[in-house]
Short mmCIF file of C-alpha atoms in Angstrom, two decimals:
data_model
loop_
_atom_site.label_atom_id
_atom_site.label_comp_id
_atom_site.label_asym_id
_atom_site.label_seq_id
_atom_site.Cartn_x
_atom_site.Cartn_y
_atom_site.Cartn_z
CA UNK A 1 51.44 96.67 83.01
CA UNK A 2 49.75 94.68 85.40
CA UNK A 3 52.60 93.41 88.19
CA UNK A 4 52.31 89.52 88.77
CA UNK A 5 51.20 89.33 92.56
CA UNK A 6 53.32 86.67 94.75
CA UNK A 7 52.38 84.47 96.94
CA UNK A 8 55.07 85.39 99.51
CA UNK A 9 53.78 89.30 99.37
CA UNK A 10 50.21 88.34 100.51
CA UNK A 11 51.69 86.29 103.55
CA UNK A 12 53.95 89.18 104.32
CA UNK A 13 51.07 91.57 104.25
CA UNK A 14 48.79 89.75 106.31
CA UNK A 15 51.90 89.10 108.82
CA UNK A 16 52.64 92.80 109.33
CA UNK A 17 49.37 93.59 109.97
CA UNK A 18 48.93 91.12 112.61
CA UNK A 19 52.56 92.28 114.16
CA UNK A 20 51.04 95.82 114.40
CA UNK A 21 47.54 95.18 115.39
CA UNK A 22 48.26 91.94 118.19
CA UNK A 23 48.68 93.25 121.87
CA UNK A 24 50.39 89.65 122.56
CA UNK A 25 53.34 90.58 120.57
CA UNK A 26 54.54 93.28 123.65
CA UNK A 27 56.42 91.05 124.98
CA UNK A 28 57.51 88.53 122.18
CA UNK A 29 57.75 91.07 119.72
CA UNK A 30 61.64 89.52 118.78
CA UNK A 31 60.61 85.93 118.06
CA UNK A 32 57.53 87.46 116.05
CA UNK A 33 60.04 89.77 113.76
CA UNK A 34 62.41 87.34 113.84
CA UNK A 35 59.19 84.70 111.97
CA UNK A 36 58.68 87.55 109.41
CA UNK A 37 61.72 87.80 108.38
CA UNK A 38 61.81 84.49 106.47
CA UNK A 39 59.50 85.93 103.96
CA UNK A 40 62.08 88.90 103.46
CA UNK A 41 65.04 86.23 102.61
CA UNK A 42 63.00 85.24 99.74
CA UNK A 43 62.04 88.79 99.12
CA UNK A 44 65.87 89.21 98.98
CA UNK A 45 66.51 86.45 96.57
CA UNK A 46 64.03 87.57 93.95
CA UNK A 47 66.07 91.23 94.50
CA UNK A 48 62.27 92.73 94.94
CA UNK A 49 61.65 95.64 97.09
CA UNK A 50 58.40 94.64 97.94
CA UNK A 51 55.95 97.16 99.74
CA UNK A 52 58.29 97.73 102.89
CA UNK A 53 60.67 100.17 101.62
CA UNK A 54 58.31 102.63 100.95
CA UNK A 55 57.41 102.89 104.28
CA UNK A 56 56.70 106.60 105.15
CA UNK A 57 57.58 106.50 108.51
CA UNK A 58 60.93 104.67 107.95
CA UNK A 59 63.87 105.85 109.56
CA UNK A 60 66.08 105.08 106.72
CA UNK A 61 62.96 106.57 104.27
CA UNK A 62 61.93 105.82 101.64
CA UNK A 63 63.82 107.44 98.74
CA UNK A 64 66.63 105.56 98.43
CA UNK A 65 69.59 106.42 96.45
CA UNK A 66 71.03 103.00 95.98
CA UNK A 67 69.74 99.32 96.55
CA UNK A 68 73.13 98.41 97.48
CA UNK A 69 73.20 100.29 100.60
CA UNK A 70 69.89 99.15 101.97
CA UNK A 71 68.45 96.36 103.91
CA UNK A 72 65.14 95.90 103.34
CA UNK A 73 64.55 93.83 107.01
CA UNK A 74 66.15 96.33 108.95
CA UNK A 75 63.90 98.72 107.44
CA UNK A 76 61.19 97.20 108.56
CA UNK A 77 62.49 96.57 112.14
CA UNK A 78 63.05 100.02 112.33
CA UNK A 79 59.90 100.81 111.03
CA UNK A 80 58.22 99.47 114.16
CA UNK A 81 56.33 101.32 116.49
CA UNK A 82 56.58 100.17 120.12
CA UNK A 83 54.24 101.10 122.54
CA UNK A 84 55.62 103.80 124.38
CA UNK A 85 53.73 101.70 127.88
CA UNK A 86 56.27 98.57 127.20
CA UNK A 87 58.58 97.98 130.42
CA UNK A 88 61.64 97.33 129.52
CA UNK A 89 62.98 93.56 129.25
CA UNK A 90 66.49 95.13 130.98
CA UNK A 91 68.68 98.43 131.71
CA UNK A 92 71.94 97.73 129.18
CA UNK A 93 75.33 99.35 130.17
CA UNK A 94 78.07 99.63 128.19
CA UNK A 95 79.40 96.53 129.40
CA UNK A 96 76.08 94.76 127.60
CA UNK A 97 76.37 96.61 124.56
CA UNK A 98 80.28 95.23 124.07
CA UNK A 99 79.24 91.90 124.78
CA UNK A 100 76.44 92.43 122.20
CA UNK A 101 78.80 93.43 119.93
CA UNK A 102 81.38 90.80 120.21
CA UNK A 103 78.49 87.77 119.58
CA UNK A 104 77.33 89.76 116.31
CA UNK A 105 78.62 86.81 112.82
CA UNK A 106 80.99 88.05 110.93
CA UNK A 107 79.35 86.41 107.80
CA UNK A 108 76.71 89.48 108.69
CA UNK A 109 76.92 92.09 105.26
CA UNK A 110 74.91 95.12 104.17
CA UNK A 111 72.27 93.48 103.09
CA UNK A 112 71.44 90.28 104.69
CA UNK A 113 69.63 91.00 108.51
CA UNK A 114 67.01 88.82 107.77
CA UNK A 115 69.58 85.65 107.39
CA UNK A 116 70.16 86.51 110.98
CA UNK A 117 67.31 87.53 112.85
CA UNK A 118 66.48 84.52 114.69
CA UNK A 119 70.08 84.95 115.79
CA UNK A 120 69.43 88.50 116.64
CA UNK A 121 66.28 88.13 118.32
CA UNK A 122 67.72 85.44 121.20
CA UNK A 123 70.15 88.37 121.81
CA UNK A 124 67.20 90.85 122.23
CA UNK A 125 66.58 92.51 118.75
CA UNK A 126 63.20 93.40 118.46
CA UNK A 127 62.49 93.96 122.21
CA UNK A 128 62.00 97.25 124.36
CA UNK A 129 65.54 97.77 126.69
CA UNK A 130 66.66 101.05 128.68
CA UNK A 131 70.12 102.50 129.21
CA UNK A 132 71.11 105.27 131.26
CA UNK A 133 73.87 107.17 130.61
CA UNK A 134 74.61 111.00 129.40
CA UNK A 135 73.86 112.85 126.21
CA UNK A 136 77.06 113.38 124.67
CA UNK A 137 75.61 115.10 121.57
CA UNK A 138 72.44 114.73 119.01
CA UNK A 139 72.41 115.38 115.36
CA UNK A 140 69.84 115.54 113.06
CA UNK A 141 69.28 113.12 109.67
CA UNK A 142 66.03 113.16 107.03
CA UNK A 143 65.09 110.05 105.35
CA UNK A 144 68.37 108.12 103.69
CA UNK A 145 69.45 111.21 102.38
CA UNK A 146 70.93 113.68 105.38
CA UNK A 147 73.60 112.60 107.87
CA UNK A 148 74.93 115.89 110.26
CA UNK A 149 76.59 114.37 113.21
CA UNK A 150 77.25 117.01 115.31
CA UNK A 151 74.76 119.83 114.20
CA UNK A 152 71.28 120.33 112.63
CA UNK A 153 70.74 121.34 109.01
CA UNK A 154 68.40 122.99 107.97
CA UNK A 155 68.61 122.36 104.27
CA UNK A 156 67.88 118.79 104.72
CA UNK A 157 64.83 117.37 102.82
CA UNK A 158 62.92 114.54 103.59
CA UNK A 159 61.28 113.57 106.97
CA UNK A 160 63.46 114.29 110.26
CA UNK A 161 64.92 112.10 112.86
CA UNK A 162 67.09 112.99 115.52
CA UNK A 163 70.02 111.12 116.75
CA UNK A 164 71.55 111.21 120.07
CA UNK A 165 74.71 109.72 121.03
CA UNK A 166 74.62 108.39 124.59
CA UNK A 167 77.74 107.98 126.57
CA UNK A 168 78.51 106.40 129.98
CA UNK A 169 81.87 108.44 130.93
CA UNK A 170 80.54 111.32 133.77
CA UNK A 171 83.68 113.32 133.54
CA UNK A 172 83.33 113.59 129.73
CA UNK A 173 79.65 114.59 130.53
CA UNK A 174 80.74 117.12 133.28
CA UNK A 175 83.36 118.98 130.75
CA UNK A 176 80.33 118.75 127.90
CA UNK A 177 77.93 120.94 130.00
CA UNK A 178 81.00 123.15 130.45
CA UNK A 179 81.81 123.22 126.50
CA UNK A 180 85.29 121.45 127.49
CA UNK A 181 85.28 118.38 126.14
CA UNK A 182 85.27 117.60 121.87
CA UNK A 183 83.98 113.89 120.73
CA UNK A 184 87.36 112.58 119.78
CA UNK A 185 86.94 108.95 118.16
CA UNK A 186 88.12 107.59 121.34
CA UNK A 187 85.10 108.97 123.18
CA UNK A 188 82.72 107.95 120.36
CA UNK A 189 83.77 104.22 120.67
CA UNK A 190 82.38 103.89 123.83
CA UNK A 191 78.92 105.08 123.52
CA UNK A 192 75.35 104.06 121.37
CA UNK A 193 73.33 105.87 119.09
CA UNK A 194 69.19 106.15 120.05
CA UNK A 195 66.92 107.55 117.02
CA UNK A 196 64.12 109.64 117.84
CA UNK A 197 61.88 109.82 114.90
CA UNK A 198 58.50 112.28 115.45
CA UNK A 199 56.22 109.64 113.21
CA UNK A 200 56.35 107.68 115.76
CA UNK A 201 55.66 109.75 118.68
CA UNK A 202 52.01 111.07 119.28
CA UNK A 203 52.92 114.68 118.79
CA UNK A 204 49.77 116.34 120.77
CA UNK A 205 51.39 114.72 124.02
CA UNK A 206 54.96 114.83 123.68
CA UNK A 207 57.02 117.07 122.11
CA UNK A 208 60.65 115.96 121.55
CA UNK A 209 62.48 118.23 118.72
CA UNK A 210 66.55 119.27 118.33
CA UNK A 211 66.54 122.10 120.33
CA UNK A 212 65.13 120.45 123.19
CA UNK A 213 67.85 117.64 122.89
CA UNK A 214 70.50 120.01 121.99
CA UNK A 215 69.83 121.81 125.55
CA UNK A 216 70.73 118.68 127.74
CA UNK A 217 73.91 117.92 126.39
CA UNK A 218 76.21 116.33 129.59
CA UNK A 219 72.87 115.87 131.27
CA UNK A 220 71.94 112.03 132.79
CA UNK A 221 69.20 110.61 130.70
CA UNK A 222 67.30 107.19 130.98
CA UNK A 223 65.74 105.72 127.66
CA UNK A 224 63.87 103.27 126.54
CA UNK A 225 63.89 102.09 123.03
CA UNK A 226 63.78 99.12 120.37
CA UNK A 227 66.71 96.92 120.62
CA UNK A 228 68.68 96.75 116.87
CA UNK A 229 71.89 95.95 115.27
CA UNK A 230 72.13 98.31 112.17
CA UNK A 231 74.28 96.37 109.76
CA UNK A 232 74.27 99.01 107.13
CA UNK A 233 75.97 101.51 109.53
CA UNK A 234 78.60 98.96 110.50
CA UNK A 235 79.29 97.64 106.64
CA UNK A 236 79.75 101.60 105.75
CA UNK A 237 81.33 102.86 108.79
CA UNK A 238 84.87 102.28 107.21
CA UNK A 239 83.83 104.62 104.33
CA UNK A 240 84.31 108.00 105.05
CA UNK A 241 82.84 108.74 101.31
CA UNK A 242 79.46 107.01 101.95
CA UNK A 243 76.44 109.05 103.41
CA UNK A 244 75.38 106.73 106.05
CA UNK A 245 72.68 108.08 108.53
CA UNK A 246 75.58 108.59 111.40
CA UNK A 247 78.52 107.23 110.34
CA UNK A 248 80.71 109.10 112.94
CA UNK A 249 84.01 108.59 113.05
CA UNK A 250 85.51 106.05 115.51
CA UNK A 251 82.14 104.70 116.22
CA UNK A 252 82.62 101.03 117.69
CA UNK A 253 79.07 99.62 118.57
CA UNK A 254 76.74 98.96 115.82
CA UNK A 255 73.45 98.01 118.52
CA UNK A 256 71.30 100.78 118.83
CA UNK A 257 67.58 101.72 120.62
CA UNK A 258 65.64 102.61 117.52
CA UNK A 259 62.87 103.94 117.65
CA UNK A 260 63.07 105.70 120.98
CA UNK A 261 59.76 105.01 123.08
CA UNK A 262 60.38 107.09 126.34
CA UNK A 263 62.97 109.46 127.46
CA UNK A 264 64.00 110.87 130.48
CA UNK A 265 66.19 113.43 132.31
CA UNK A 266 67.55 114.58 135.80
CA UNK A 267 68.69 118.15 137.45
CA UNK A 268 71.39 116.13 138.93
CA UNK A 269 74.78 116.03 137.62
CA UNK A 270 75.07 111.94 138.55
CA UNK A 271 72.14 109.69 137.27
CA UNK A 272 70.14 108.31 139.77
CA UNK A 273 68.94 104.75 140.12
CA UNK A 274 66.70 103.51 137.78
CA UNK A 275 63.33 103.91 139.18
CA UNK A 276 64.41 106.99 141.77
CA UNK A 277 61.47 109.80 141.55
CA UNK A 278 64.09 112.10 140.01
CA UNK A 279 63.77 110.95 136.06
CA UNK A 280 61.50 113.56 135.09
CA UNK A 281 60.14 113.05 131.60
CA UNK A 282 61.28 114.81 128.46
CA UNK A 283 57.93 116.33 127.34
CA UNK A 284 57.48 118.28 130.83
CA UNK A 285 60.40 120.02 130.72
CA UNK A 286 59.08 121.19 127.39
CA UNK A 287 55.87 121.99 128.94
CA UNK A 288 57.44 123.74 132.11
CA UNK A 289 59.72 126.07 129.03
CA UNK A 290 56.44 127.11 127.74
CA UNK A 291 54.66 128.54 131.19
#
């Protein structure tokens, strides 16, 4: 049967292709997502998937188990690819991320991001931001359909992306690198989540994979990622039954830098200023492992 094509589809099309292809989106990229997503309300309101979810190279993937647990719009933010050369619009501390959090609607559900994005993108969404802090712990998810906080499984299908919880704390960090300290849900409320997903990463350059991540737990890392509020996460996270992609238990703050464009570490124990000569990037200590 031949499907009926809409109007709003073609505009959508020709939008995303300009949002990927147009170097003056670096630094407006927000207000441009934020224009798009207009076209996924009606999307929403004719209940049609449209071509996003399908995305390959979607965080959230693209076999999903249940419509009712998906957002198409925050798909496609996440779907975005940054350019890892953006600067970011501002270093966020926990302090930013709880202020984040308190201006986030209520009236926000599962499925309706794209009612809000304009909202969204004056606080940010959409844009490249940094945080430093320490790695508390990564885990490792595929598609929509793994979620191991805490550990990497190996029985997972689907395409991998690794999670890392970043914290702010450095005593919790210091008894982490010592294997004294668990994640009790009063740590986890006071830290982010950054996704790392490979698709997104030019793989012959940089080389970013779990047990990489898993060997700088405690350590001080700077990051730079895509600023988003994942309102499936926070409409879930009081369902200890549903297979959300990290719904860990006592998380607090919904905002998260996904995807991850850069990532950095330090041999101190303290992180140093922002732009101090000691970040050393991720990839080279993978390259210095290998000599």
């Amino acid at each position: 049967m031949i499907r009926k094509i809409f109007l709003p589809d073609v505009i959508l099309t020709a939008l995303i292709i300009m949002l990927f292809s147009s170097n003056i989106l670096l630094a407006y990229r927000a207000s441009y997502m934020a224009k798009v997503s207009e076209l996924f309300r009606e999307a929403n309101r004719r209940n049609d998937l449209i071509m996003l979810t399908s995305q390959p190279d979607s965080p959230h993937g693209a076999a999903v188990n249940s419509l009712k647990t998906q957002d198409i719009y925050l798909n496609f933010v996440k779907g975005q690819k940054p350019g890892r050369e953006i600067v970011p619009e501002k270093y966020l501390n926990l302090a930013d991320f709880e202020k984040l959090k308190k201006q986030v609607p209520q009236k926000i559900g599962i499925r309706n991001h794209a009612d809000f994005a304009y909202l969204f993108a004056g606080m940010g969404e959409g844009n490249v931001f940094g945080v430093v802090g320490y790695v508390y712990d990564v885990f490792t998810l595929k598609g929509n359909q793994c979620s191991v906080p805490h550990g990497h499984d190996e029985h997972c299908e689907g395409e991998e992306i690794y999670g890392v919880i970043i914290g702010f704390n450095s005593s919790v960090a210091s008894r982490l690198r010592t294997g004294k300290q668990g994640l009790s849900d009063s740590v986890i409320a006071k830290t982010v989540i950054a996704e790392i997903n490979p698709a997104h990463i030019d793989s012959g350059t940089v080389k970013w994979n779990f047990e990489l991540l898993n060997g700088i737990i405690g350590s001080p890392v700077k990051i730079h990622g895509q600023l988003i509020y994942d309102n499936v996460d926070a409409s879930l996270s009081g369902y200890s039954n549903m297979e959300t992609p990290h719904n860990l238990p006592g998380r607090n703050i919904f905002w998260e830098l996904s995807p991850v464009t850069e990532f950095y570490i330090c041999k101190s124990s303290v992180p140093p200023t922002v732009f101090s000569e000691e970040w050393k990037a991720l990839e080279d200590i993978y390259y210095e492992k290998d000599k």
